[in-house]
PDB file of C-alpha atoms in Angstrom:
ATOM      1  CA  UNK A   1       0.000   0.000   0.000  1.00 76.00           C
ATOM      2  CA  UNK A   2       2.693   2.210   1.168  1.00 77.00           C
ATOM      3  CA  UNK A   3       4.851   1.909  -2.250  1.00 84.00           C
ATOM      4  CA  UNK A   4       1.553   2.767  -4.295  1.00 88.00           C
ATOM      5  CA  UNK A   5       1.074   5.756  -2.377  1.00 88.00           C
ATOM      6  CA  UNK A   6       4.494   7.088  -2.932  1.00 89.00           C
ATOM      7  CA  UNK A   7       4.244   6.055  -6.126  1.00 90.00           C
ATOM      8  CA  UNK A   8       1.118   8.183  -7.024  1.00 93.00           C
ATOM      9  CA  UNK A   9       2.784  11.062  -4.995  1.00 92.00           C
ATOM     10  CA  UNK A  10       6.586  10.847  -4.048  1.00 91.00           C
ATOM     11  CA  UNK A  11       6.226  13.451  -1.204  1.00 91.00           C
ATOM     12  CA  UNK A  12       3.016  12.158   0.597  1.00 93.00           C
ATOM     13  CA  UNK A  13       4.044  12.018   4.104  1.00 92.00           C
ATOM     14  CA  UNK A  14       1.695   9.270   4.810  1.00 91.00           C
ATOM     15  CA  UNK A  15       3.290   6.521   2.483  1.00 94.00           C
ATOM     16  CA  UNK A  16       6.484   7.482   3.516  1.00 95.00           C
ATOM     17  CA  UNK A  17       5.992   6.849   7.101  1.00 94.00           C
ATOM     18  CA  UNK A  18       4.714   3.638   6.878  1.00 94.00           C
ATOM     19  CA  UNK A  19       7.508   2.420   4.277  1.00 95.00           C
ATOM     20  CA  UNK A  20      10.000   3.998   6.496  1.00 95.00           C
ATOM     21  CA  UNK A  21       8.224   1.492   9.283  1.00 95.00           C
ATOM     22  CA  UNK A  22       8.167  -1.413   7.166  1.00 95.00           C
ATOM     23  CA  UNK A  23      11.661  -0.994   6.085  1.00 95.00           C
ATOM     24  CA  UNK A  24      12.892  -0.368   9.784  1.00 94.00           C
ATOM     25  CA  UNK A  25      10.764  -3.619  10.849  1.00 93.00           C
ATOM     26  CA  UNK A  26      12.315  -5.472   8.138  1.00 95.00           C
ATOM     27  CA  UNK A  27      15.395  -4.831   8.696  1.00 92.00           C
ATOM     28  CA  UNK A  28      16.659  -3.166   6.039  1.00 95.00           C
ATOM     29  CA  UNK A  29      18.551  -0.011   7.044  1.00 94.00           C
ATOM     30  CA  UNK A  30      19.067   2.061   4.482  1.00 96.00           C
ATOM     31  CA  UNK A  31      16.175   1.871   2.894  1.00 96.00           C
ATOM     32  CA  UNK A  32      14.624   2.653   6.176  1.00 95.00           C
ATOM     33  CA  UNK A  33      16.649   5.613   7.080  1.00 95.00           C
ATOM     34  CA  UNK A  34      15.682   6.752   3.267  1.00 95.00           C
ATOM     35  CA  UNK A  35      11.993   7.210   3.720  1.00 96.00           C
ATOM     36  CA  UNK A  36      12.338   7.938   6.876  1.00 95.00           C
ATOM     37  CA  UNK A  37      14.594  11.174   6.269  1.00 95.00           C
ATOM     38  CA  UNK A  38      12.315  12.204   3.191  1.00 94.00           C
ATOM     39  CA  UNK A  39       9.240  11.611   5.331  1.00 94.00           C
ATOM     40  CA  UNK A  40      10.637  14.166   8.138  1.00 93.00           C
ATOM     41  CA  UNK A  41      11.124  16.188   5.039  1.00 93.00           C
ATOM     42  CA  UNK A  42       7.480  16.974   4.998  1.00 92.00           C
ATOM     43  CA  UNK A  43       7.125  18.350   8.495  1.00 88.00           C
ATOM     44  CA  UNK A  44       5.166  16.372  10.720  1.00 85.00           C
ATOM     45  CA  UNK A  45       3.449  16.599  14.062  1.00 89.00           C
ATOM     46  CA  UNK A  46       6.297  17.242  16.076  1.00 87.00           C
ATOM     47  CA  UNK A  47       5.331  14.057  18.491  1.00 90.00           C
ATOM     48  CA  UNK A  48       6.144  11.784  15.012  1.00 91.00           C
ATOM     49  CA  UNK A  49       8.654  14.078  14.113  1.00 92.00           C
ATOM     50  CA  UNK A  50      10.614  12.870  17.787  1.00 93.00           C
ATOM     51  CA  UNK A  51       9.755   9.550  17.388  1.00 92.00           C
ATOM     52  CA  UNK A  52      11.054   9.161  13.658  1.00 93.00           C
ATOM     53  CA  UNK A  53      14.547  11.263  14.927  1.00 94.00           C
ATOM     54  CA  UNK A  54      15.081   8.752  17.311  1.00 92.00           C
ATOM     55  CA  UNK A  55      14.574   5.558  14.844  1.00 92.00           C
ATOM     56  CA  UNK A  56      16.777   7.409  12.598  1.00 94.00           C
ATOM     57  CA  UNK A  57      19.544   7.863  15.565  1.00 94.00           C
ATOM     58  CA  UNK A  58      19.374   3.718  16.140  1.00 92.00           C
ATOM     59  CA  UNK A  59      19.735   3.638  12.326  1.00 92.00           C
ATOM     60  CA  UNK A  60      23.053   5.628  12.742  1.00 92.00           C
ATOM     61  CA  UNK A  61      24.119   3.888  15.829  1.00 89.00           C
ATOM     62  CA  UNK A  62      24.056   7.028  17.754  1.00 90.00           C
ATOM     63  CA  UNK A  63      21.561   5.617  20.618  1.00 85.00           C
ATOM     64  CA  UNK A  64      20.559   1.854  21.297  1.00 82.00           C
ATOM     65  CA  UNK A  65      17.102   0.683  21.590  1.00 77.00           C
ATOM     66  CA  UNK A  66      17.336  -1.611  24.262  1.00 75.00           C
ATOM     67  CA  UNK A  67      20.563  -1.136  26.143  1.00 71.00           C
ATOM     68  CA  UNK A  68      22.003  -4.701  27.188  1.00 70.00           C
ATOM     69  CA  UNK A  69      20.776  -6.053  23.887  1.00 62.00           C
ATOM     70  CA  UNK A  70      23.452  -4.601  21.358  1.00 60.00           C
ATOM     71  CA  UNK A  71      25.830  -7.117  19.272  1.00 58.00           C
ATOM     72  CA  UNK A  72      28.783  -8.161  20.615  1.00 48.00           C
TER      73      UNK A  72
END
C-alpha cells in the first residue's frame, strides 16, 4: 500500500511513514533511514517528528534501543 502511495505522490508524508516502518521492521537499514529522512522532510506533528529522529539515531548507531541487547 505504502509503495503505491508514494508512487502516485513521491512526497506524501503518509506513504512514507509507513515504508520507512516497514523498512525499519524489516530490517533493512538504508532503505529505512531513506523514507524515513524524506518523510521528516514533509514536516510532521512534532510528536512523530521525535519519534522518527530517534529511529533514525538507532539507524546511525548514535543511541541503542534496548541497552544490554546490542551485538557483541
Amino acid at each position: 500500500v505504502g509503495r503505491e502511495i508514494v508512487q502516485r505522490n513521491p512526497h506524501d508524508a503518509d506513504g512514507l511513514h509507513l515504508l520507512g516502518l516497514v523498512f525499519f521492521a524489516r530490517g533493512d537499514r538504508a532503505r529505512a533511514k531513506e523514507f524515513l529522512e524524506k518523510f521528516l522532510e514533509t514536516r510532521p506533528e512534532a510528536e512523530v517528528a521525535l519519534e522518527v529522529s530517534g529511529m533514525l539515531q538507532v539507524l546511525g548507531g548514535e543511541v541503542v534501543p534496548f541497552p544490554g541487547t546490542e551485538d557483541n
